[in-house]
Coordinates of C-alpha atoms in Angstrom, one line a residue:
K188 CA 0.1 -0.2 -0.1
N189 CA 1.3 3.1 -1.0
V190 CA -0.4 6.1 0.8
L191 CA -0.1 10.0 0.0
S192 CA -0.7 12.2 3.0
F193 CA -1.8 16.0 2.1
L194 CA -0.6 18.3 4.9
S195 CA -0.8 21.8 6.0
G196 CA 2.5 23.3 7.6
H197 CA 0.8 26.7 8.4
D198 CA 0.8 26.4 11.8
N199 CA 4.6 26.3 13.0
D200 CA 3.9 23.9 16.0
A201 CA 2.1 20.6 13.9
L202 CA 1.3 19.7 10.4
N203 CA -2.4 19.2 10.0
P204 CA -4.2 16.8 7.4
L205 CA -5.9 18.5 4.5
F206 CA -7.8 15.7 3.0
P207 CA -8.1 11.5 4.3
D208 CA -4.8 9.5 3.1
I209 CA -5.1 8.4 -0.7
D210 CA -3.9 4.7 -1.5
V211 CA -2.4 5.5 -5.0
S212 CA -1.5 1.9 -5.7
Y213 CA 0.1 2.5 -9.2
M214 CA 3.3 4.3 -7.5
A215 CA 3.5 1.3 -5.3
S216 CA 3.5 -1.6 -7.7
N217 CA 4.6 0.0 -10.9
C218 CA 7.1 3.3 -9.7
S219 CA 10.1 3.1 -8.4
C220 CA 10.5 6.8 -9.2
T221 CA 11.2 10.1 -6.9
F222 CA 8.5 12.3 -7.9
F223 CA 9.2 16.3 -8.5
P224 CA 7.3 18.7 -6.1
L225 CA 3.4 19.1 -6.6
I226 CA 2.1 20.8 -10.0
G227 CA -1.2 22.7 -9.5
P228 CA -3.8 22.7 -7.8
C229 CA -6.1 23.5 -10.7
N230 CA -9.6 23.4 -9.8
G231 CA -9.0 20.8 -6.9
L232 CA -6.8 18.9 -9.0
I233 CA -3.0 18.1 -8.6
A234 CA -0.3 16.4 -10.6
L235 CA 2.7 14.4 -9.4
T236 CA 5.4 13.5 -12.3
D237 CA 9.0 12.5 -12.7
T238 CA 10.7 12.9 -16.0
I239 CA 8.3 9.9 -17.3
T240 CA 5.0 9.3 -15.5
T241 CA 2.5 11.8 -14.4
I242 CA -0.7 11.2 -12.3
L243 CA -3.5 13.4 -11.6
I244 CA -4.8 13.1 -8.3
N245 CA -8.2 14.5 -6.9
P246 CA -7.8 14.8 -3.2
A247 CA -11.6 15.3 -2.6
T248 CA -12.6 12.2 -4.3
R249 CA -9.6 10.1 -3.5
N250 CA -9.0 8.8 -7.2
F251 CA -6.2 9.3 -9.6
R252 CA -5.5 8.9 -13.0
L253 CA -2.1 7.8 -14.9
L254 CA -1.7 9.9 -18.0
P255 CA -0.3 8.5 -21.2
P256 CA 3.2 8.7 -21.7
S257 CA 4.4 11.6 -24.2
P258 CA 4.0 10.8 -27.8
F259 CA 7.4 12.8 -28.4
G260 CA 10.2 10.4 -28.6
C261 CA 13.8 11.2 -27.5
P262 CA 16.4 11.0 -29.9
N263 CA 19.5 8.5 -29.5
G264 CA 22.5 9.9 -27.5
Y265 CA 19.9 12.5 -25.6
H266 CA 18.2 12.0 -22.4
R267 CA 14.7 13.4 -21.5
S268 CA 14.4 16.3 -19.0
V269 CA 11.7 18.2 -17.9
E270 CA 12.1 21.6 -16.9
A271 CA 8.5 22.6 -16.2
L272 CA 5.3 21.1 -16.5
G273 CA 1.7 22.9 -16.3
F274 CA -2.0 21.8 -16.7
G275 CA -5.1 24.2 -16.6
F276 CA -8.9 24.2 -17.1
D277 CA -11.2 24.7 -20.4
S278 CA -14.4 25.7 -19.1
I279 CA -15.7 25.1 -22.5
A280 CA -14.7 21.7 -22.9

């Protein structure tokens, strides 16, 4: 079981939970990576990413989705490096 906890550090004396813990089973069974800091939030969603795997998480519903890999390949002799990543909300879609 791989659990994500979301804590608030606004109180200097304690870390307080913001949401119930979320079991993100994909990260425990298929991922041996270290994720960069949280991306977002955007309309309550957050994203966790390393240079290959990106997971969208909805802490309110405790659901997550693994995003498909990038369709862009990396030429031989080069390595993939993610310097920035973001996401947004389209109210029309």
